Tab-separated table of N, CA and C in Angstrom:
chain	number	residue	atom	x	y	z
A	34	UNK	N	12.700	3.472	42.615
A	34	UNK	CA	13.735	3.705	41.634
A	34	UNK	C	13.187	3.551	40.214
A	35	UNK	N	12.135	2.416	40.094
A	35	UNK	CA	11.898	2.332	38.733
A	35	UNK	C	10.953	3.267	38.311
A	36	UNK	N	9.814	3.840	39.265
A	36	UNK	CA	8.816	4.968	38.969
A	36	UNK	C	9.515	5.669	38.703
A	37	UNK	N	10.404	6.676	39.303
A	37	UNK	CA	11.313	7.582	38.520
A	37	UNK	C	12.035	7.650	36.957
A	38	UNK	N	12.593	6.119	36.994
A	38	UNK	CA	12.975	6.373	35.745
A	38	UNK	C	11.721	6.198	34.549
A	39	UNK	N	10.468	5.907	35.072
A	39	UNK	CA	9.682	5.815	33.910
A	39	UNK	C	9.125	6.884	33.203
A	40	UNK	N	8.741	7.382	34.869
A	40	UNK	CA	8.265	8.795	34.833
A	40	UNK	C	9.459	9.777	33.753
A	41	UNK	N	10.737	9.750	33.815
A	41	UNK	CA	11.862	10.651	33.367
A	41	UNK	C	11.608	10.081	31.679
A	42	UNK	N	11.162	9.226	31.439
A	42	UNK	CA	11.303	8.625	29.678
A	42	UNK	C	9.940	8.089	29.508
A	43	UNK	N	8.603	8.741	30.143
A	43	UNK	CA	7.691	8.683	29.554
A	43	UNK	C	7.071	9.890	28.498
A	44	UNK	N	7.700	11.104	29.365
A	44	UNK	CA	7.229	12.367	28.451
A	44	UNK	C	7.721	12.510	27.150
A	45	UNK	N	7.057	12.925	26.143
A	45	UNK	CA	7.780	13.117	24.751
A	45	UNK	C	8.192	14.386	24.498
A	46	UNK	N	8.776	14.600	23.916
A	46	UNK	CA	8.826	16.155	23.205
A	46	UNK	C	8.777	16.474	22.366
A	47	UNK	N	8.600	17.940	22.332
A	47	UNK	CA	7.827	18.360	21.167
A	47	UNK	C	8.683	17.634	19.880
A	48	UNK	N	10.400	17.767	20.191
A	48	UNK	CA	10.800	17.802	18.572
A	48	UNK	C	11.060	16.335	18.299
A	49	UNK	N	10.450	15.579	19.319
A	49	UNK	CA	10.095	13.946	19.150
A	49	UNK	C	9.212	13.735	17.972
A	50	UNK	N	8.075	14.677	18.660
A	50	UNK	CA	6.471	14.339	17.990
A	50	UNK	C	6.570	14.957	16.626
A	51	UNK	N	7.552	15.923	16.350
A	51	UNK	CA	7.773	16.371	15.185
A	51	UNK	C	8.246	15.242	14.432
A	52	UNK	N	9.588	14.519	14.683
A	52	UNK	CA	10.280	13.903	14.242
A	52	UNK	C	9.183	12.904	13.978
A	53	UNK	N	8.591	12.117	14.214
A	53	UNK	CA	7.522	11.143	14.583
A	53	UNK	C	6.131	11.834	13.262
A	54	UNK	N	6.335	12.941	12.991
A	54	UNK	CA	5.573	13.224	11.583
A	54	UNK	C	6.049	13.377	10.616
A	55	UNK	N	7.370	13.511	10.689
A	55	UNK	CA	7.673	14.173	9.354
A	55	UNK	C	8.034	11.928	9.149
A	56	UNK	N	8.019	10.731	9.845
A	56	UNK	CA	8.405	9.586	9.143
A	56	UNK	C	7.086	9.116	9.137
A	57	UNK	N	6.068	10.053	8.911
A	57	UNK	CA	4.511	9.020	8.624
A	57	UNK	C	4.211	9.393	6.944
A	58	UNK	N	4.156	8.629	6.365
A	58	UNK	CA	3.732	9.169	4.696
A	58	UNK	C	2.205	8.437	4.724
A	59	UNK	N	1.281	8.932	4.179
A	59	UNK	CA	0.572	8.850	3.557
A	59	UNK	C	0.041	7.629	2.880
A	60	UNK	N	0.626	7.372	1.811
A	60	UNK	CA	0.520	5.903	1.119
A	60	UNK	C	1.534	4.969	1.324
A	61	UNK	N	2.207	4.982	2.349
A	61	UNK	CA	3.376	3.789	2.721
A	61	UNK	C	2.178	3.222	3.895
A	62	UNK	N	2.475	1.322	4.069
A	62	UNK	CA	2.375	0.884	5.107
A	62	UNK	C	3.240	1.557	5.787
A	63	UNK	N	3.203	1.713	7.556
A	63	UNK	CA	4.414	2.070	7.975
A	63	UNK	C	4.152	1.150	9.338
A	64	UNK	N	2.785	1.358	10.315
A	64	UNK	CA	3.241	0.263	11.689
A	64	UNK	C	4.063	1.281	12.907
A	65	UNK	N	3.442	2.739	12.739
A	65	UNK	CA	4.829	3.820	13.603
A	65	UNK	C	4.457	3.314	14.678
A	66	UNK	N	3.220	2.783	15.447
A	66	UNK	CA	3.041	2.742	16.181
A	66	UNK	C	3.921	1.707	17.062
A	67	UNK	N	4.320	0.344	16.190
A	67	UNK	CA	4.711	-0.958	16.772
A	67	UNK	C	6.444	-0.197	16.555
A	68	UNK	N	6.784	0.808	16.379
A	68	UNK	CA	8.460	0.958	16.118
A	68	UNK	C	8.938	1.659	17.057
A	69	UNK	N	8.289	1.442	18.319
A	69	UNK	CA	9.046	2.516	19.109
A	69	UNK	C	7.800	1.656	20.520
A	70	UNK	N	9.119	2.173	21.543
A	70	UNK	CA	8.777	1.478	23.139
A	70	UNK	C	7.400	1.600	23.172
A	71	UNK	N	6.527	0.793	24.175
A	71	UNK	CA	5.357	0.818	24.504
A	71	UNK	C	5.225	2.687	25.356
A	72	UNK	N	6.007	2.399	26.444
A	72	UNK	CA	5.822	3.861	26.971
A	72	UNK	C	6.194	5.179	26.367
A	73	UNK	N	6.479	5.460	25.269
A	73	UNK	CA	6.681	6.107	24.322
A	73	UNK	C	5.413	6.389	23.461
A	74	UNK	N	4.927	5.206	23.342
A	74	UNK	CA	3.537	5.447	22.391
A	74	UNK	C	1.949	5.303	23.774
A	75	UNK	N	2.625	4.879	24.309
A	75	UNK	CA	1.331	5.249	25.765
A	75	UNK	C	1.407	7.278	25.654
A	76	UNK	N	2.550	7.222	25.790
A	76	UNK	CA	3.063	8.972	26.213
A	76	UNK	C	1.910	9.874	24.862
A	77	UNK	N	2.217	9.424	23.870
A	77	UNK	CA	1.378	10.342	22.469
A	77	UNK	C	0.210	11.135	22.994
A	78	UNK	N	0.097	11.755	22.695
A	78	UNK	CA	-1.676	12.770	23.085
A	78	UNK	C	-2.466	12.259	22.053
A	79	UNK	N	-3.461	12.303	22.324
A	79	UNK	CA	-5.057	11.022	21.523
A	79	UNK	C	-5.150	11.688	20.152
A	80	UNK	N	-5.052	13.007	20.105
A	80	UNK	CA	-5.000	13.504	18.745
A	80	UNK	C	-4.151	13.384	18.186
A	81	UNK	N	-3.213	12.915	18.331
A	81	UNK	CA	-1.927	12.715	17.878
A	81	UNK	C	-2.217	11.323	16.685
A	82	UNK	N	-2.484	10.659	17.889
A	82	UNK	CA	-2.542	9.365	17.392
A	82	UNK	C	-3.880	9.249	16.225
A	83	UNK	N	-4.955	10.219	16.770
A	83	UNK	CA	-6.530	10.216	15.775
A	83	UNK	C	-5.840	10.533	14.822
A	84	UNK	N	-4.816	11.062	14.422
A	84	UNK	CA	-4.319	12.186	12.967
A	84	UNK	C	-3.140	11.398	11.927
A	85	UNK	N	-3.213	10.214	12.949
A	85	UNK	CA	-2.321	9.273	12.051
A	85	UNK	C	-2.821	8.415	11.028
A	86	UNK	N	-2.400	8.895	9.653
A	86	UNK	CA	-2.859	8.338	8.687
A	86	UNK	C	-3.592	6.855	8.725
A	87	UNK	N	-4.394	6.170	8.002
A	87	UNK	CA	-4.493	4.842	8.034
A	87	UNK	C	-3.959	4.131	7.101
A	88	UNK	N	-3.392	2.894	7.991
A	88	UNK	CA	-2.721	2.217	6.689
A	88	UNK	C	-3.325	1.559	5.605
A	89	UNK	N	-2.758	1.938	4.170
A	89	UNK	CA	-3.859	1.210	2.768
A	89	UNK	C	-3.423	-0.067	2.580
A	90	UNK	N	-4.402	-0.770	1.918
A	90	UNK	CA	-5.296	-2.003	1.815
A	90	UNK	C	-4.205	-2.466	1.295
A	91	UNK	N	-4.076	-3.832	1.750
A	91	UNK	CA	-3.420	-5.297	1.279
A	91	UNK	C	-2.635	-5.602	-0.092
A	92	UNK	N	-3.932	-5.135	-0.585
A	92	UNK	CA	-3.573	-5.379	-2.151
A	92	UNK	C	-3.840	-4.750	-3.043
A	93	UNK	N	-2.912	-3.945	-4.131
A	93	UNK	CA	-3.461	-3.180	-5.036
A	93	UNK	C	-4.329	-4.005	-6.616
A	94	UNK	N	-4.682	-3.320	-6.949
A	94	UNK	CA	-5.294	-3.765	-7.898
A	94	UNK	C	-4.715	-2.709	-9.301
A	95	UNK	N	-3.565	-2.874	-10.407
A	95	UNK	CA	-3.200	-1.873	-11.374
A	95	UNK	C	-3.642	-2.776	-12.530
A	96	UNK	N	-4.071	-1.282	-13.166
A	96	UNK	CA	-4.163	-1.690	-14.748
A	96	UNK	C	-3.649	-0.908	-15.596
A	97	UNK	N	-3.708	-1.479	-16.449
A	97	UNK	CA	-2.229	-0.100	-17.888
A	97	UNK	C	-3.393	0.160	-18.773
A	98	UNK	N	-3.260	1.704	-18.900
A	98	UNK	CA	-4.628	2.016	-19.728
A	98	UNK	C	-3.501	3.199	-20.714
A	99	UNK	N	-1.904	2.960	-20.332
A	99	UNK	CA	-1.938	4.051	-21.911
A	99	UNK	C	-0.637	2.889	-22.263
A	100	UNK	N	-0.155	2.936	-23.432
A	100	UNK	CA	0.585	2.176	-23.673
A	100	UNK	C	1.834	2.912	-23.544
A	101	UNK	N	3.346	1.470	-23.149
A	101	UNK	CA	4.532	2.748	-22.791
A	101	UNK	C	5.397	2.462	-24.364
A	102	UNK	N	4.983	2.248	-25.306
A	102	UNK	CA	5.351	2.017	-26.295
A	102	UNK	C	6.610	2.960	-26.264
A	103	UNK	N	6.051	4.409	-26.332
A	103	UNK	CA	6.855	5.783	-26.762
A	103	UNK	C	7.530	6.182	-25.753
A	104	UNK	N	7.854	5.554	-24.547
A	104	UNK	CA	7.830	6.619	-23.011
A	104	UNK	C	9.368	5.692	-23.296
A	105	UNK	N	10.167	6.275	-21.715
A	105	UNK	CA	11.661	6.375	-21.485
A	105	UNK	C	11.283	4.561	-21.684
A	106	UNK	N	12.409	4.200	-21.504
A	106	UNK	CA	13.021	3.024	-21.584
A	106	UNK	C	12.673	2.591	-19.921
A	107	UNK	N	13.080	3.399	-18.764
A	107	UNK	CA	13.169	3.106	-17.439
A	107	UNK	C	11.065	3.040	-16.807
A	108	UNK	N	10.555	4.223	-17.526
A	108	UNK	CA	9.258	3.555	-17.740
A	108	UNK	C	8.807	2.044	-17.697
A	109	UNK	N	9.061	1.910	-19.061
A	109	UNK	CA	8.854	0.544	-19.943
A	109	UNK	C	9.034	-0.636	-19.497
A	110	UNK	N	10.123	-0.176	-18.211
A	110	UNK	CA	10.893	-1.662	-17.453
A	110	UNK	C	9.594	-1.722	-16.463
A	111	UNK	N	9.641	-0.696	-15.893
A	111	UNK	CA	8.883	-0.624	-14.548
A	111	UNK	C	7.633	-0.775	-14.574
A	112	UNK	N	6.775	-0.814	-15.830
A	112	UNK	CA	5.492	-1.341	-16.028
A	112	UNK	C	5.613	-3.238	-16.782
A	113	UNK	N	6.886	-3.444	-17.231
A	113	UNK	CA	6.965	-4.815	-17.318
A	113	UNK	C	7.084	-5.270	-15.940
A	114	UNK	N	8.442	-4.851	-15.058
A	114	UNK	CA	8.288	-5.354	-13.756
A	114	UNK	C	7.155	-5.345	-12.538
A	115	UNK	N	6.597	-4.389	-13.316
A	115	UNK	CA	4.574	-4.807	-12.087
A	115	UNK	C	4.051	-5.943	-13.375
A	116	UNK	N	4.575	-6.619	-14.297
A	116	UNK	CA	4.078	-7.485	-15.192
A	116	UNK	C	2.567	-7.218	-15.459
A	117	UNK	N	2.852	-5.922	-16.426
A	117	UNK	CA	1.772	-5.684	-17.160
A	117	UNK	C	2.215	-5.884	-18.446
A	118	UNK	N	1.473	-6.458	-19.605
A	118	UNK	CA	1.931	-6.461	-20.911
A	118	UNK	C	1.579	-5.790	-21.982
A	119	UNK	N	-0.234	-5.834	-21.818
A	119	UNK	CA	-1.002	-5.494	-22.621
A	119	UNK	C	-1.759	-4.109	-22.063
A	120	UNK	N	-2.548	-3.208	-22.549
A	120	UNK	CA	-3.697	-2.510	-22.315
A	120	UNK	C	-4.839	-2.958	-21.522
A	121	UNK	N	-5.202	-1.721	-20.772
A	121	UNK	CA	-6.322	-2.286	-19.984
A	121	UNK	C	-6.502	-4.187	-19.740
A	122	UNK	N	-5.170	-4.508	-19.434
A	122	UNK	CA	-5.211	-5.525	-17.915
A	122	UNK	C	-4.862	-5.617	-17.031
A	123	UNK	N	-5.278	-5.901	-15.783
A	123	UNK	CA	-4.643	-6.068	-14.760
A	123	UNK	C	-4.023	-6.883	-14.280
A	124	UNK	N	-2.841	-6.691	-13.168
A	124	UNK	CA	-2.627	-7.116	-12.373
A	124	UNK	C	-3.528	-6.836	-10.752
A	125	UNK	N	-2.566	-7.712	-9.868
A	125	UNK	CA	-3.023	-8.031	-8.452
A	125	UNK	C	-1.667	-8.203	-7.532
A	126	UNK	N	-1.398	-6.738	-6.824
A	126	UNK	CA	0.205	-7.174	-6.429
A	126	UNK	C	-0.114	-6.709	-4.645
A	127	UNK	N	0.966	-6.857	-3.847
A	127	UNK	CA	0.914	-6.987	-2.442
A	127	UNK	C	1.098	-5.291	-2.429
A	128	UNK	N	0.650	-4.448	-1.352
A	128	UNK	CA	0.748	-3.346	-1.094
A	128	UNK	C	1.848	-2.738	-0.131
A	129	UNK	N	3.367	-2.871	-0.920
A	129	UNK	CA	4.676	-2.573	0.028
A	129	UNK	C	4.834	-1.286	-0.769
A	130	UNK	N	6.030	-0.332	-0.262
A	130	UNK	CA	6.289	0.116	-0.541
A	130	UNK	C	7.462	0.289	-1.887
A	131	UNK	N	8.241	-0.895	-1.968
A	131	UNK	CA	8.629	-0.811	-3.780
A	131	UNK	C	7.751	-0.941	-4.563
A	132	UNK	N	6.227	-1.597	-4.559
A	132	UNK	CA	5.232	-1.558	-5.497
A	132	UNK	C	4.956	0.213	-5.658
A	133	UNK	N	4.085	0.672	-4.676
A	133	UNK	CA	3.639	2.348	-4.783
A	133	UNK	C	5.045	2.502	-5.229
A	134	UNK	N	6.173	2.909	-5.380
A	134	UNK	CA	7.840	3.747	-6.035
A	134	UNK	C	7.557	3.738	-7.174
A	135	UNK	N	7.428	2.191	-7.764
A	135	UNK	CA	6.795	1.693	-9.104
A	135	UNK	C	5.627	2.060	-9.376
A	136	UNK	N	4.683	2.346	-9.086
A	136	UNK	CA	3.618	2.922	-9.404
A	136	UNK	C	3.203	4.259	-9.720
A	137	UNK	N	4.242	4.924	-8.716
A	137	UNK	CA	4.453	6.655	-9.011
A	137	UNK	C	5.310	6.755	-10.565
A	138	UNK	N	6.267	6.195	-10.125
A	138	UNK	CA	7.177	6.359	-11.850
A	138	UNK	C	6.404	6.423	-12.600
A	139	UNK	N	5.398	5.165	-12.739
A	139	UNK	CA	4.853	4.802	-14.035
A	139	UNK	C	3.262	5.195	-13.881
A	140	UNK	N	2.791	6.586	-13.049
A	140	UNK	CA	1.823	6.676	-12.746
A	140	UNK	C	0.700	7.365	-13.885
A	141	UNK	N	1.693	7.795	-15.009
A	141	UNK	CA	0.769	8.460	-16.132
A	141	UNK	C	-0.115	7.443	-16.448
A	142	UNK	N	0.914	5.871	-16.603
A	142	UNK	CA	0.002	5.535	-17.722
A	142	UNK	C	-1.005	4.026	-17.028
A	143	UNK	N	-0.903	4.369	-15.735
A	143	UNK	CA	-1.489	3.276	-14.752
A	143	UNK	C	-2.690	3.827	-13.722
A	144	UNK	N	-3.631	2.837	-13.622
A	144	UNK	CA	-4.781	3.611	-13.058
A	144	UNK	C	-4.827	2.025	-11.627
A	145	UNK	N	-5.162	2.811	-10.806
A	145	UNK	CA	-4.605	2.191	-8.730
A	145	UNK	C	-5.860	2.029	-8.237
A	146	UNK	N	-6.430	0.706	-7.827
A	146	UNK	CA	-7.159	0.550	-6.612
A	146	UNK	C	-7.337	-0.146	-5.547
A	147	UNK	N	-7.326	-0.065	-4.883
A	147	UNK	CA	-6.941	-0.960	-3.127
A	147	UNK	C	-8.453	-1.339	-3.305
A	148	UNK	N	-7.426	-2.904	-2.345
A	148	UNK	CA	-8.409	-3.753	-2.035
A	148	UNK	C	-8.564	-4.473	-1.098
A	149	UNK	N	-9.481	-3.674	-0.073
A	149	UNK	CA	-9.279	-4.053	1.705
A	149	UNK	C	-9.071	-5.220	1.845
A	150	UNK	N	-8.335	-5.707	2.890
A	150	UNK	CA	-7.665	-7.144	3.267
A	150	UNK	C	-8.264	-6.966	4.640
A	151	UNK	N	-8.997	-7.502	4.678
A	151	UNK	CA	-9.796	-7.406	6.430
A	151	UNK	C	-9.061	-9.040	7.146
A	152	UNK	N	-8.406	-8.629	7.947
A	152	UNK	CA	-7.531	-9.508	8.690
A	152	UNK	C	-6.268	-9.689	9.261
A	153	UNK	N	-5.330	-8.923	7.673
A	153	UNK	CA	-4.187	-9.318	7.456
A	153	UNK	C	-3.173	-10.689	6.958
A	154	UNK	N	-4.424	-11.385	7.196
A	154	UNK	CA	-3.898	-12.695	6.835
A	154	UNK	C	-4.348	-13.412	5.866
A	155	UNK	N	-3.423	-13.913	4.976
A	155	UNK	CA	-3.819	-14.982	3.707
A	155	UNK	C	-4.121	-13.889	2.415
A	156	UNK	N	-2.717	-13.083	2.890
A	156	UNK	CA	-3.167	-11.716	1.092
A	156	UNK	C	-2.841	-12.910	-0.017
A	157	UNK	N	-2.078	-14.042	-0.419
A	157	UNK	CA	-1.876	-14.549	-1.151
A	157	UNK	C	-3.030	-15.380	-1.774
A	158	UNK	N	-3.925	-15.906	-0.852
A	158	UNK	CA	-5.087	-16.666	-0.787
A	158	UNK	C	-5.607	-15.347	-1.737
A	159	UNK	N	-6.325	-13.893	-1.170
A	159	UNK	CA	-6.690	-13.500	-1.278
A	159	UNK	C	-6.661	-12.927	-3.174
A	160	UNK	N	-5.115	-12.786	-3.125
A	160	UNK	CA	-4.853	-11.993	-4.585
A	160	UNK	C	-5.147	-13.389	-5.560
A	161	UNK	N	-4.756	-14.956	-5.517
A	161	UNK	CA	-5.443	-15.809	-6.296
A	161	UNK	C	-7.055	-15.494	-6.241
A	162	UNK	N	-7.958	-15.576	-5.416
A	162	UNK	CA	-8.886	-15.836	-5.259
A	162	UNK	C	-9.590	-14.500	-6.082
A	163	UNK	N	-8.814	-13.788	-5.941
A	163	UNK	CA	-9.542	-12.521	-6.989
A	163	UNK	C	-9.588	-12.593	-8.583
A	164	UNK	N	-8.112	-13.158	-8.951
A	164	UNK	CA	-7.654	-13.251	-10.196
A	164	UNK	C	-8.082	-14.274	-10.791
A	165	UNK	N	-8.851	-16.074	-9.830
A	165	UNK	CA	-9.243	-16.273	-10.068
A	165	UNK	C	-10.874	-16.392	-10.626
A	166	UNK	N	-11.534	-14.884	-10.181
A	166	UNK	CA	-13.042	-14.353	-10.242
A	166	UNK	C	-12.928	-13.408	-11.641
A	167	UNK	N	-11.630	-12.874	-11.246
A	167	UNK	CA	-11.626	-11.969	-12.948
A	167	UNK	C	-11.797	-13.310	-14.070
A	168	UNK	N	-10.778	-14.247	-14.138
A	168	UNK	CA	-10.492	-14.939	-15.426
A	168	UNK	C	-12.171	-15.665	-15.299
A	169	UNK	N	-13.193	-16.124	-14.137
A	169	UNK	CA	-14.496	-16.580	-14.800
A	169	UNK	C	-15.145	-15.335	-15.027
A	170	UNK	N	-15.129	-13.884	-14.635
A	170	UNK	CA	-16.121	-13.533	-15.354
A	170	UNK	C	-15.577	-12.459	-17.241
A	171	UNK	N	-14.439	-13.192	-17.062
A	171	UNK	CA	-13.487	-12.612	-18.816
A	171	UNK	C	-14.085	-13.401	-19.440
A	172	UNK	N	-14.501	-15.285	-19.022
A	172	UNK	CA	-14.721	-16.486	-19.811
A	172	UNK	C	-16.398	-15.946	-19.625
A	173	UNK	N	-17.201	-15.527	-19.163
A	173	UNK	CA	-18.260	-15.039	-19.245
A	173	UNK	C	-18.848	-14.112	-20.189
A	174	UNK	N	-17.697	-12.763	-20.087
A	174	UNK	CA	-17.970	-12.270	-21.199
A	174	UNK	C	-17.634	-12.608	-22.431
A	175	UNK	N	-16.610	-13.709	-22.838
A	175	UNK	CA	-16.236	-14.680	-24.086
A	175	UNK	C	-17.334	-14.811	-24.514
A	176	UNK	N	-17.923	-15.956	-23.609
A	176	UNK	CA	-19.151	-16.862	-23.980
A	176	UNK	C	-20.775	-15.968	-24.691
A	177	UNK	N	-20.725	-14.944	-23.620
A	177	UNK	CA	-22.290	-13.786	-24.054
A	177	UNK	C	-21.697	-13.232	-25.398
A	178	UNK	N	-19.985	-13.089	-25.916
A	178	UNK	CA	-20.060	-12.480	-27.260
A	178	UNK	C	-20.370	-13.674	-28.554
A	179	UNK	N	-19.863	-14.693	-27.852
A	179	UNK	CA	-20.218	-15.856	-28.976
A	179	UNK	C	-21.659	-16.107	-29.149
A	180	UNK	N	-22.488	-16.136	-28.399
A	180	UNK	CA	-23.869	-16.609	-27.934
A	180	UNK	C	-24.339	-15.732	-29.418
């Protein structure tokens, strides 16, 4: 009884596997794999699965390289709310999807780079531990301009 019914809700179909592409984006974490039954994702064909995007890195790394002095008002918020203040500095923020929304808006005047998180675990560890390597080598370059 139970081979039957597995067999009957293991096959996918086509306008499954459709459906199942058109919710994979590109630059979103997404996890399609863990959102749906085990025998469902056993069922996928190997290329299917080879063609599924990979998910990007942990943590972005933005910096503001034009100023939003002149730009909309809704701009202006959305590069304060990634708490950027100044020119060419960065931040260090977690890689969800309201960060990239915010990042597209305000993508003229912001320049993006990921920064592999090999593990998954301890991005917080990780984003101090960076920000703390920027601020010694900022006090580095202080020191070589005074010298």
């Amino acid at each position: 009884m139970s081979s039957t019914a597995t067999s009957a809700v293991s096959k996918i179909t086509p306008s499954f596997a459709q459906y199942l592409r058109r919710k994979i984006f590109k630059h979103v974490p997404h996890g399609i794999l863990t959102q749906y039954p085990e025998h469902i994702v056993r069922s996928l064909p190997e290329t299917f699965v080879k063609d599924l995007p990979v998910v990007p890195a942990g943590i972005v790394k933005i910096t503001l390289h034009k100023s939003p002095y002149h730009s909309d008002k809704e701009i202006q918020g959305t590069i304060a709310a990634l708490g950027l203040r100044k020119r060419y500095r960065s931040v260090f923020q977690k890689n969800t999807p309201e960060i990239r929304g915010m990042i597209h808006k305000a993508r003229t005047h912001l320049s993006v780079e990921e920064i592999n998180n090999i593990g998954g675990e301890g991005i917080d560890r990780e984003i101090f531990m960076v920000q703390k390597e920027m601020k010694q080598q900022q006090q580095q370059q202080r020191l070589r301009l005074v010298e």
